[in-house]
Amino acid sequence: MKARKIIGIFSLVVILGGTIVGYILFRKIFSPNTKFNDGEVSVFIPTGANYDQARKAVTPYIKDIDRLDWVAEKKQYPQNVKAGKFILTKDMSSNDIIIALRNPVPVKVSFNNQETIQNLAGRLSHQLEPDSLAILNAFTDKAFLDENGLNADNVLSIFIPNSYEFYWNTTATKVRDKMIKEYRKFWTPARIAKAEALNLTPLQVSALASIVHKETVKTDERPRVAGVYLNRLAKGMKLEADPTVIYSVKKQSGNFDQVIKRVLYKDLVIDSPYNTYKYNGLPPGPIAMPDITAIDAVLNPEKHNYIYFCASVANFGYHEFAVTPAQHEVNRQKYVAWVEKMGIKR
């Protein structure tokens, strides 16, 4: 009886010990181990990172880093650290965290209104791992430009403003390859046929669309504005587009952050191939990144006889259109009077 009692006690101790060990292991692996209040947080682990670097990235969000280390070691994560963006959710266990760190999630990249490829590279570098210089070098690489019939002046044309998904650690070269692929996809046979009917190439359409984009934010007015410029081109007239003059001023000064609300007479004589008051035809490339509505406005212009237009003082945001110089002068004088009244000097 005494032996049986001892064995029974020993078995109970073993069971209790096993239960305690099991509880400790369960707690290490499956109990919540985060310390942030938001529903989720994003963690970025750079290319080539080791476990120490990954650990440093997640530490601010972890309640007990030793528990995470133990689980990470058991799951052999230190030998298989991945780069990218990762999502941690509130009350994740150490096990869940390691699983999450094995599964990078894509980031949504967006861009619009960029006036130079340099500014665009900067915008992309704030959303992806490659720095702005790597992105700029990828898109201005001579072999890439030559292969696609591009140059430094018109490469901005290949960027169609939209939202795109990339993995955060995508290389600059792969970003470039995806964007040229998206550009080709955008230029469907139907769009190319419309461009050819206007005697324009897709690159020329983008250059003209950038002017239309800058002239008016009103998407319903863009086909009419596009029609004006196409009428001028058809007549062999200079485009005389104020946005190209503003671009010329910015480019000449190297300051694309300046705000210019008024074009001065001295600006009209700036010797720049982008100055359409001085040179006939389209500028060498887009003066900004035109959005899809501006591109489609050029491809689907309003048919009319207007040759001139001027900002409206009666319907702000829109323009007054005219067929003759005399009609245009009346509209222009109204606008000049309003500008003077408002004290706009530049």
CSV table of C-alpha atoms in Angstrom, one decimal:
chain,number,residue,atom,x,y,z
A,1,MET,CA,0.0,0.0,0.0
A,2,LYS,CA,2.8,2.3,0.9
A,3,ALA,CA,4.5,1.7,-2.4
A,4,ARG,CA,1.3,2.3,-4.3
A,5,LYS,CA,0.8,5.6,-2.4
A,6,ILE,CA,4.3,6.7,-3.3
A,7,ILE,CA,3.8,5.9,-6.9
A,8,GLY,CA,0.5,7.7,-6.9
A,9,ILE,CA,2.0,10.8,-5.4
A,10,PHE,CA,4.9,10.6,-7.9
A,11,SER,CA,2.4,10.3,-10.8
A,12,LEU,CA,0.5,13.2,-9.6
A,13,VAL,CA,3.6,15.3,-9.3
A,14,VAL,CA,4.6,14.3,-12.8
A,15,ILE,CA,1.1,15.2,-14.1
A,16,LEU,CA,1.2,18.5,-12.2
A,17,GLY,CA,4.7,19.2,-13.4
A,18,GLY,CA,3.7,18.5,-17.0
A,19,THR,CA,0.7,20.7,-16.7
A,20,ILE,CA,2.8,23.5,-15.4
A,21,VAL,CA,5.3,23.1,-18.1
A,22,GLY,CA,2.6,22.8,-20.7
A,23,TYR,CA,1.0,26.0,-19.4
A,24,ILE,CA,4.4,27.8,-19.5
A,25,LEU,CA,4.9,26.6,-23.0
A,26,PHE,CA,1.4,27.5,-24.1
A,27,ARG,CA,1.8,31.0,-22.6
A,28,LYS,CA,5.1,31.5,-24.3
A,29,ILE,CA,3.7,30.4,-27.7
A,30,PHE,CA,0.1,31.4,-27.8
A,31,SER,CA,-0.8,34.1,-25.2
A,32,PRO,CA,-1.0,37.7,-26.4
A,33,ASN,CA,2.4,39.4,-26.7
A,34,THR,CA,1.8,42.9,-28.1
A,35,LYS,CA,1.7,46.2,-26.4
A,36,PHE,CA,0.0,48.7,-28.8
A,37,ASN,CA,-3.5,50.0,-28.6
A,38,ASP,CA,-4.2,50.4,-32.3
A,39,GLY,CA,-5.8,47.6,-34.3
A,40,GLU,CA,-2.7,47.0,-36.2
A,41,VAL,CA,0.8,48.4,-36.9
A,42,SER,CA,3.1,48.2,-39.8
A,43,VAL,CA,6.7,47.0,-39.5
A,44,PHE,CA,9.3,47.4,-42.2
A,45,ILE,CA,12.3,45.1,-42.3
A,46,PRO,CA,15.0,46.1,-44.8
A,47,THR,CA,16.6,43.9,-47.5
A,48,GLY,CA,19.5,41.8,-46.1
A,49,ALA,CA,18.4,42.3,-42.5
A,50,ASN,CA,19.4,39.7,-39.9
A,51,TYR,CA,17.5,38.6,-36.9
A,52,ASP,CA,18.9,41.4,-34.7
A,53,GLN,CA,17.6,44.0,-37.1
A,54,ALA,CA,14.2,42.4,-37.4
A,55,ARG,CA,14.0,42.1,-33.7
A,56,LYS,CA,14.8,45.8,-33.3
A,57,ALA,CA,12.1,46.7,-35.8
A,58,VAL,CA,9.4,44.8,-33.8
A,59,THR,CA,10.6,45.4,-30.2
A,60,PRO,CA,8.6,48.6,-29.7
A,61,TYR,CA,5.4,46.6,-30.2
A,62,ILE,CA,6.2,43.5,-28.2
A,63,LYS,CA,5.3,43.0,-24.6
A,64,ASP,CA,7.8,40.2,-23.8
A,65,ILE,CA,10.7,40.1,-26.3
A,66,ASP,CA,12.2,37.0,-24.6
A,67,ARG,CA,9.1,35.0,-25.3
A,68,LEU,CA,9.3,36.1,-28.9
A,69,ASP,CA,13.0,35.2,-29.1
A,70,TRP,CA,12.2,31.7,-27.8
A,71,VAL,CA,9.4,31.1,-30.3
A,72,ALA,CA,11.5,32.6,-33.1
A,73,GLU,CA,14.3,30.2,-32.4
A,74,LYS,CA,12.0,27.2,-32.2
A,75,LYS,CA,10.5,28.1,-35.5
A,76,GLN,CA,13.9,28.8,-37.1
A,77,TYR,CA,13.0,32.3,-38.0
A,78,PRO,CA,16.5,33.8,-37.3
A,79,GLN,CA,17.8,31.7,-40.2
A,80,ASN,CA,15.0,32.8,-42.6
A,81,VAL,CA,14.4,36.6,-42.0
A,82,LYS,CA,12.4,38.2,-44.8
A,83,ALA,CA,12.4,41.8,-46.0
A,84,GLY,CA,9.3,43.8,-46.6
A,85,LYS,CA,6.3,45.4,-44.9
A,86,PHE,CA,4.6,43.3,-42.3
A,87,ILE,CA,1.3,43.8,-40.4
A,88,LEU,CA,1.0,43.0,-36.6
A,89,THR,CA,-2.4,43.1,-35.1
A,90,LYS,CA,-3.4,43.8,-31.5
A,91,ASP,CA,-3.1,40.8,-29.1
A,92,MET,CA,-1.1,38.6,-31.5
A,93,SER,CA,0.7,35.8,-29.8
A,94,SER,CA,4.4,35.2,-30.3
A,95,ASN,CA,3.5,32.4,-32.7
A,96,ASP,CA,1.2,34.7,-34.7
A,97,ILE,CA,3.9,37.3,-34.9
A,98,ILE,CA,6.5,35.0,-36.3
A,99,ILE,CA,3.9,33.7,-38.9
A,100,ALA,CA,3.2,37.4,-39.8
A,101,LEU,CA,6.9,38.1,-40.2
A,102,ARG,CA,7.1,35.3,-42.8
A,103,ASN,CA,4.4,36.9,-44.9
A,104,PRO,CA,5.2,40.3,-46.4
A,105,VAL,CA,2.2,42.3,-47.5
A,106,PRO,CA,2.1,44.7,-50.6
A,107,VAL,CA,1.9,48.4,-50.2
A,108,LYS,CA,-0.4,50.6,-52.3
A,109,VAL,CA,1.7,53.2,-54.2
A,110,SER,CA,0.1,56.3,-55.6
A,111,PHE,CA,1.4,59.4,-57.3
A,112,ASN,CA,0.0,62.4,-59.2
A,113,ASN,CA,0.8,66.0,-60.1
A,114,GLN,CA,4.6,65.4,-60.3
A,115,GLU,CA,6.3,67.9,-62.6
A,116,THR,CA,9.7,66.2,-62.9
A,117,ILE,CA,11.1,62.7,-62.9
A,118,GLN,CA,13.2,63.8,-59.9
A,119,ASN,CA,10.2,64.8,-57.9
A,120,LEU,CA,8.5,61.5,-58.8
A,121,ALA,CA,11.5,59.5,-57.7
A,122,GLY,CA,11.3,61.3,-54.4
A,123,ARG,CA,7.6,60.5,-54.1
A,124,LEU,CA,8.2,56.9,-54.8
A,125,SER,CA,11.1,56.6,-52.3
A,126,HIS,CA,8.8,57.7,-49.5
A,127,GLN,CA,6.5,54.7,-50.2
A,128,LEU,CA,9.1,52.0,-51.1
A,129,GLU,CA,12.5,50.8,-49.9
A,130,PRO,CA,14.7,52.0,-52.8
A,131,ASP,CA,16.0,55.6,-52.4
A,132,SER,CA,15.2,58.4,-54.8
A,133,LEU,CA,18.6,58.1,-56.5
A,134,ALA,CA,18.2,54.4,-57.3
A,135,ILE,CA,14.7,55.0,-58.7
A,136,LEU,CA,15.9,58.0,-60.7
A,137,ASN,CA,18.8,56.1,-62.1
A,138,ALA,CA,16.6,53.2,-63.1
A,139,PHE,CA,14.2,55.4,-65.0
A,140,THR,CA,16.9,57.5,-66.7
A,141,ASP,CA,19.1,54.5,-67.6
A,142,LYS,CA,20.1,55.0,-71.3
A,143,ALA,CA,19.5,51.4,-72.3
A,144,PHE,CA,16.0,51.5,-70.9
A,145,LEU,CA,15.2,54.8,-72.5
A,146,ASP,CA,16.6,53.7,-75.9
A,147,GLU,CA,14.8,50.4,-75.8
A,148,ASN,CA,11.4,52.1,-75.2
A,149,GLY,CA,11.9,55.1,-77.5
A,150,LEU,CA,12.1,57.5,-74.6
A,151,ASN,CA,14.4,60.2,-73.4
A,152,ALA,CA,15.0,62.2,-70.2
A,153,ASP,CA,12.4,64.9,-71.3
A,154,ASN,CA,9.5,62.5,-72.0
A,155,VAL,CA,10.0,59.6,-69.6
A,156,LEU,CA,7.5,61.1,-67.2
A,157,SER,CA,4.9,60.1,-69.8
A,158,ILE,CA,5.0,56.4,-68.9
A,159,PHE,CA,3.5,57.1,-65.4
A,160,ILE,CA,-0.2,56.8,-65.5
A,161,PRO,CA,-1.5,58.2,-62.2
A,162,ASN,CA,-3.3,55.5,-60.3
A,163,SER,CA,-2.8,53.2,-57.3
A,164,TYR,CA,-0.4,50.3,-57.8
A,165,GLU,CA,0.6,47.5,-55.5
A,166,PHE,CA,4.3,46.7,-54.9
A,167,TYR,CA,6.1,44.8,-52.2
A,168,TRP,CA,7.9,47.4,-50.1
A,169,ASN,CA,11.3,46.0,-50.9
A,170,THR,CA,10.8,45.8,-54.6
A,171,THR,CA,13.9,46.9,-56.4
A,172,ALA,CA,14.0,50.2,-58.4
A,173,THR,CA,14.5,48.2,-61.6
A,174,LYS,CA,11.4,46.1,-60.9
A,175,VAL,CA,9.4,49.2,-60.2
A,176,ARG,CA,10.5,50.6,-63.5
A,177,ASP,CA,9.6,47.3,-65.3
A,178,LYS,CA,6.1,47.3,-63.8
A,179,MET,CA,5.5,50.9,-64.8
A,180,ILE,CA,6.5,50.5,-68.4
A,181,LYS,CA,4.2,47.4,-68.5
A,182,GLU,CA,1.3,49.4,-67.1
A,183,TYR,CA,2.0,52.1,-69.6
A,184,ARG,CA,1.8,49.6,-72.5
A,185,LYS,CA,-1.4,48.2,-71.0
A,186,PHE,CA,-3.0,51.6,-70.8
A,187,TRP,CA,-2.3,52.4,-74.4
A,188,THR,CA,-4.8,50.0,-75.8
A,189,PRO,CA,-5.3,49.6,-79.6
A,190,ALA,CA,-8.4,51.9,-79.3
A,191,ARG,CA,-6.4,54.7,-77.6
A,192,ILE,CA,-3.6,54.3,-80.1
A,193,ALA,CA,-6.1,54.5,-83.0
A,194,LYS,CA,-7.5,57.8,-81.6
A,195,ALA,CA,-4.1,59.3,-81.2
A,196,GLU,CA,-3.2,58.4,-84.8
A,197,ALA,CA,-6.5,60.0,-86.0
A,198,LEU,CA,-5.2,63.2,-84.4
A,199,ASN,CA,-1.8,62.7,-86.1
A,200,LEU,CA,-0.2,62.4,-82.6
A,201,THR,CA,1.9,59.7,-81.0
A,202,PRO,CA,1.1,58.5,-77.4
A,203,LEU,CA,4.0,60.5,-76.2
A,204,GLN,CA,2.7,63.7,-77.9
A,205,VAL,CA,-0.7,63.0,-76.5
A,206,SER,CA,0.8,62.9,-73.0
A,207,ALA,CA,2.6,66.2,-73.6
A,208,LEU,CA,-0.6,67.9,-74.7
A,209,ALA,CA,-2.6,66.3,-71.9
A,210,SER,CA,-0.2,67.7,-69.4
A,211,ILE,CA,-1.0,71.2,-70.6
A,212,VAL,CA,-4.7,70.5,-70.5
A,213,HIS,CA,-4.3,69.0,-67.0
A,214,LYS,CA,-2.6,72.2,-65.8
A,215,GLU,CA,-5.0,74.5,-67.5
A,216,THR,CA,-8.1,73.3,-65.7
A,217,VAL,CA,-9.0,71.1,-62.8
A,218,LYS,CA,-12.5,70.8,-64.1
A,219,THR,CA,-12.7,67.4,-65.8
A,220,ASP,CA,-15.9,68.3,-67.7
A,221,GLU,CA,-14.1,71.2,-69.3
A,222,ARG,CA,-10.9,69.4,-70.3
A,223,PRO,CA,-12.3,68.1,-73.7
A,224,ARG,CA,-13.1,71.7,-74.7
A,225,VAL,CA,-9.7,73.0,-73.7
A,226,ALA,CA,-8.1,70.1,-75.6
A,227,GLY,CA,-10.2,71.1,-78.6
A,228,VAL,CA,-8.7,74.6,-78.5
A,229,TYR,CA,-5.2,73.4,-78.5
A,230,LEU,CA,-5.9,70.9,-81.3
A,231,ASN,CA,-7.5,73.7,-83.3
A,232,ARG,CA,-4.3,75.8,-82.9
A,233,LEU,CA,-2.1,72.9,-83.9
A,234,ALA,CA,-4.3,72.3,-87.0
A,235,LYS,CA,-3.9,75.9,-88.0
A,236,GLY,CA,-0.1,75.9,-87.4
A,237,MET,CA,-0.5,78.4,-84.6
A,238,LYS,CA,1.7,78.5,-81.5
A,239,LEU,CA,0.0,76.8,-78.6
A,240,GLU,CA,0.7,79.9,-76.3
A,241,ALA,CA,-0.1,77.9,-73.2
A,242,ASP,CA,0.6,79.7,-69.9
A,243,PRO,CA,1.4,76.5,-68.0
A,244,THR,CA,4.3,75.9,-70.4
A,245,VAL,CA,5.7,79.3,-69.5
A,246,ILE,CA,5.3,78.7,-65.8
A,247,TYR,CA,7.1,75.4,-66.3
A,248,SER,CA,9.9,77.2,-68.2
A,249,VAL,CA,10.3,79.7,-65.3
A,250,LYS,CA,10.5,76.9,-62.8
A,251,LYS,CA,12.9,74.8,-64.9
A,252,GLN,CA,15.2,77.7,-65.6
A,253,SER,CA,15.3,78.6,-61.8
A,254,GLY,CA,15.5,75.0,-60.7
A,255,ASN,CA,12.8,75.7,-58.2
A,256,PHE,CA,9.7,73.6,-58.9
A,257,ASP,CA,8.2,74.4,-55.4
A,258,GLN,CA,7.5,78.0,-56.2
A,259,VAL,CA,3.9,79.0,-56.8
A,260,ILE,CA,3.2,81.2,-59.8
A,261,LYS,CA,-0.3,82.5,-60.2
A,262,ARG,CA,0.4,85.2,-62.8
A,263,VAL,CA,2.4,85.0,-66.0
A,264,LEU,CA,4.3,88.3,-66.7
A,265,TYR,CA,5.2,89.6,-70.2
A,266,LYS,CA,8.9,89.1,-69.4
A,267,ASP,CA,8.1,85.4,-68.9
A,268,LEU,CA,6.8,85.0,-72.4
A,269,VAL,CA,10.3,85.5,-74.0
A,270,ILE,CA,12.1,82.9,-71.9
A,271,ASP,CA,14.3,80.9,-74.2
A,272,SER,CA,13.1,77.4,-73.4
A,273,PRO,CA,11.9,74.6,-75.7
A,274,TYR,CA,9.0,74.3,-73.3
A,275,ASN,CA,7.9,77.9,-73.9
A,276,THR,CA,5.1,77.5,-76.4
A,277,TYR,CA,4.8,81.3,-76.7
A,278,LYS,CA,8.3,81.2,-78.3
A,279,TYR,CA,8.3,77.9,-80.1
A,280,ASN,CA,5.8,76.2,-82.3
A,281,GLY,CA,4.4,72.8,-81.7
A,282,LEU,CA,4.4,70.7,-78.5
A,283,PRO,CA,7.0,70.9,-75.8
A,284,PRO,CA,9.7,68.1,-75.7
A,285,GLY,CA,7.8,66.3,-73.0
A,286,PRO,CA,5.0,66.6,-70.4
A,287,ILE,CA,5.2,69.6,-68.1
A,288,ALA,CA,3.5,67.5,-65.4
A,289,MET,CA,2.1,64.1,-65.0
A,290,PRO,CA,-1.3,64.2,-66.7
A,291,ASP,CA,-4.1,62.1,-65.2
A,292,ILE,CA,-6.3,59.8,-67.2
A,293,THR,CA,-9.1,62.3,-67.6
A,294,ALA,CA,-6.7,64.7,-69.3
A,295,ILE,CA,-5.3,62.1,-71.6
A,296,ASP,CA,-8.7,60.9,-72.6
A,297,ALA,CA,-9.8,64.6,-73.1
A,298,VAL,CA,-7.1,64.9,-75.8
A,299,LEU,CA,-8.1,61.6,-77.3
A,300,ASN,CA,-11.8,62.6,-77.2
A,301,PRO,CA,-11.8,66.4,-77.7
A,302,GLU,CA,-14.8,68.5,-78.0
A,303,LYS,CA,-15.4,69.6,-81.6
A,304,HIS,CA,-15.8,73.3,-81.9
A,305,ASN,CA,-14.2,76.5,-83.5
A,306,TYR,CA,-12.8,78.0,-80.4
A,307,ILE,CA,-9.2,79.3,-80.7
A,308,TYR,CA,-8.9,81.3,-77.5
A,309,PHE,CA,-9.9,80.9,-73.8
A,310,CYS,CA,-9.3,82.8,-70.6
A,311,ALA,CA,-10.1,82.2,-67.0
A,312,SER,CA,-13.6,83.1,-66.1
A,313,VAL,CA,-14.3,85.7,-63.4
A,314,ALA,CA,-18.0,84.8,-63.3
A,315,ASN,CA,-17.6,81.1,-63.0
A,316,PHE,CA,-14.5,80.5,-61.1
A,317,GLY,CA,-12.5,77.4,-62.0
A,318,TYR,CA,-13.9,77.5,-65.5
A,319,HIS,CA,-12.9,79.5,-68.6
A,320,GLU,CA,-14.5,81.8,-71.2
A,321,PHE,CA,-13.9,80.6,-74.8
A,322,ALA,CA,-13.8,82.7,-78.0
A,323,VAL,CA,-13.5,82.3,-81.7
A,324,THR,CA,-12.0,85.7,-82.6
A,325,PRO,CA,-9.3,87.8,-81.1
A,326,ALA,CA,-11.8,90.6,-80.4
A,327,GLN,CA,-14.0,88.3,-78.4
A,328,HIS,CA,-11.0,87.0,-76.5
A,329,GLU,CA,-9.8,90.5,-75.7
A,330,VAL,CA,-13.1,91.3,-74.0
A,331,ASN,CA,-12.7,88.2,-71.8
A,332,ARG,CA,-9.0,88.8,-71.2
A,333,GLN,CA,-9.7,92.4,-70.0
A,334,LYS,CA,-12.2,91.2,-67.5
A,335,TYR,CA,-9.7,88.7,-66.1
A,336,VAL,CA,-6.9,91.3,-66.0
A,337,ALA,CA,-9.1,93.7,-64.1
A,338,TRP,CA,-10.0,91.0,-61.6
A,339,VAL,CA,-6.3,90.0,-61.1
A,340,GLU,CA,-5.4,93.7,-60.5
A,341,LYS,CA,-8.3,94.1,-58.0
A,342,MET,CA,-7.1,91.0,-56.1
A,343,GLY,CA,-3.6,92.3,-56.0
A,344,ILE,CA,-2.1,89.2,-57.5
A,345,LYS,CA,1.5,90.2,-58.6
A,346,ARG,CA,3.0,86.8,-59.2
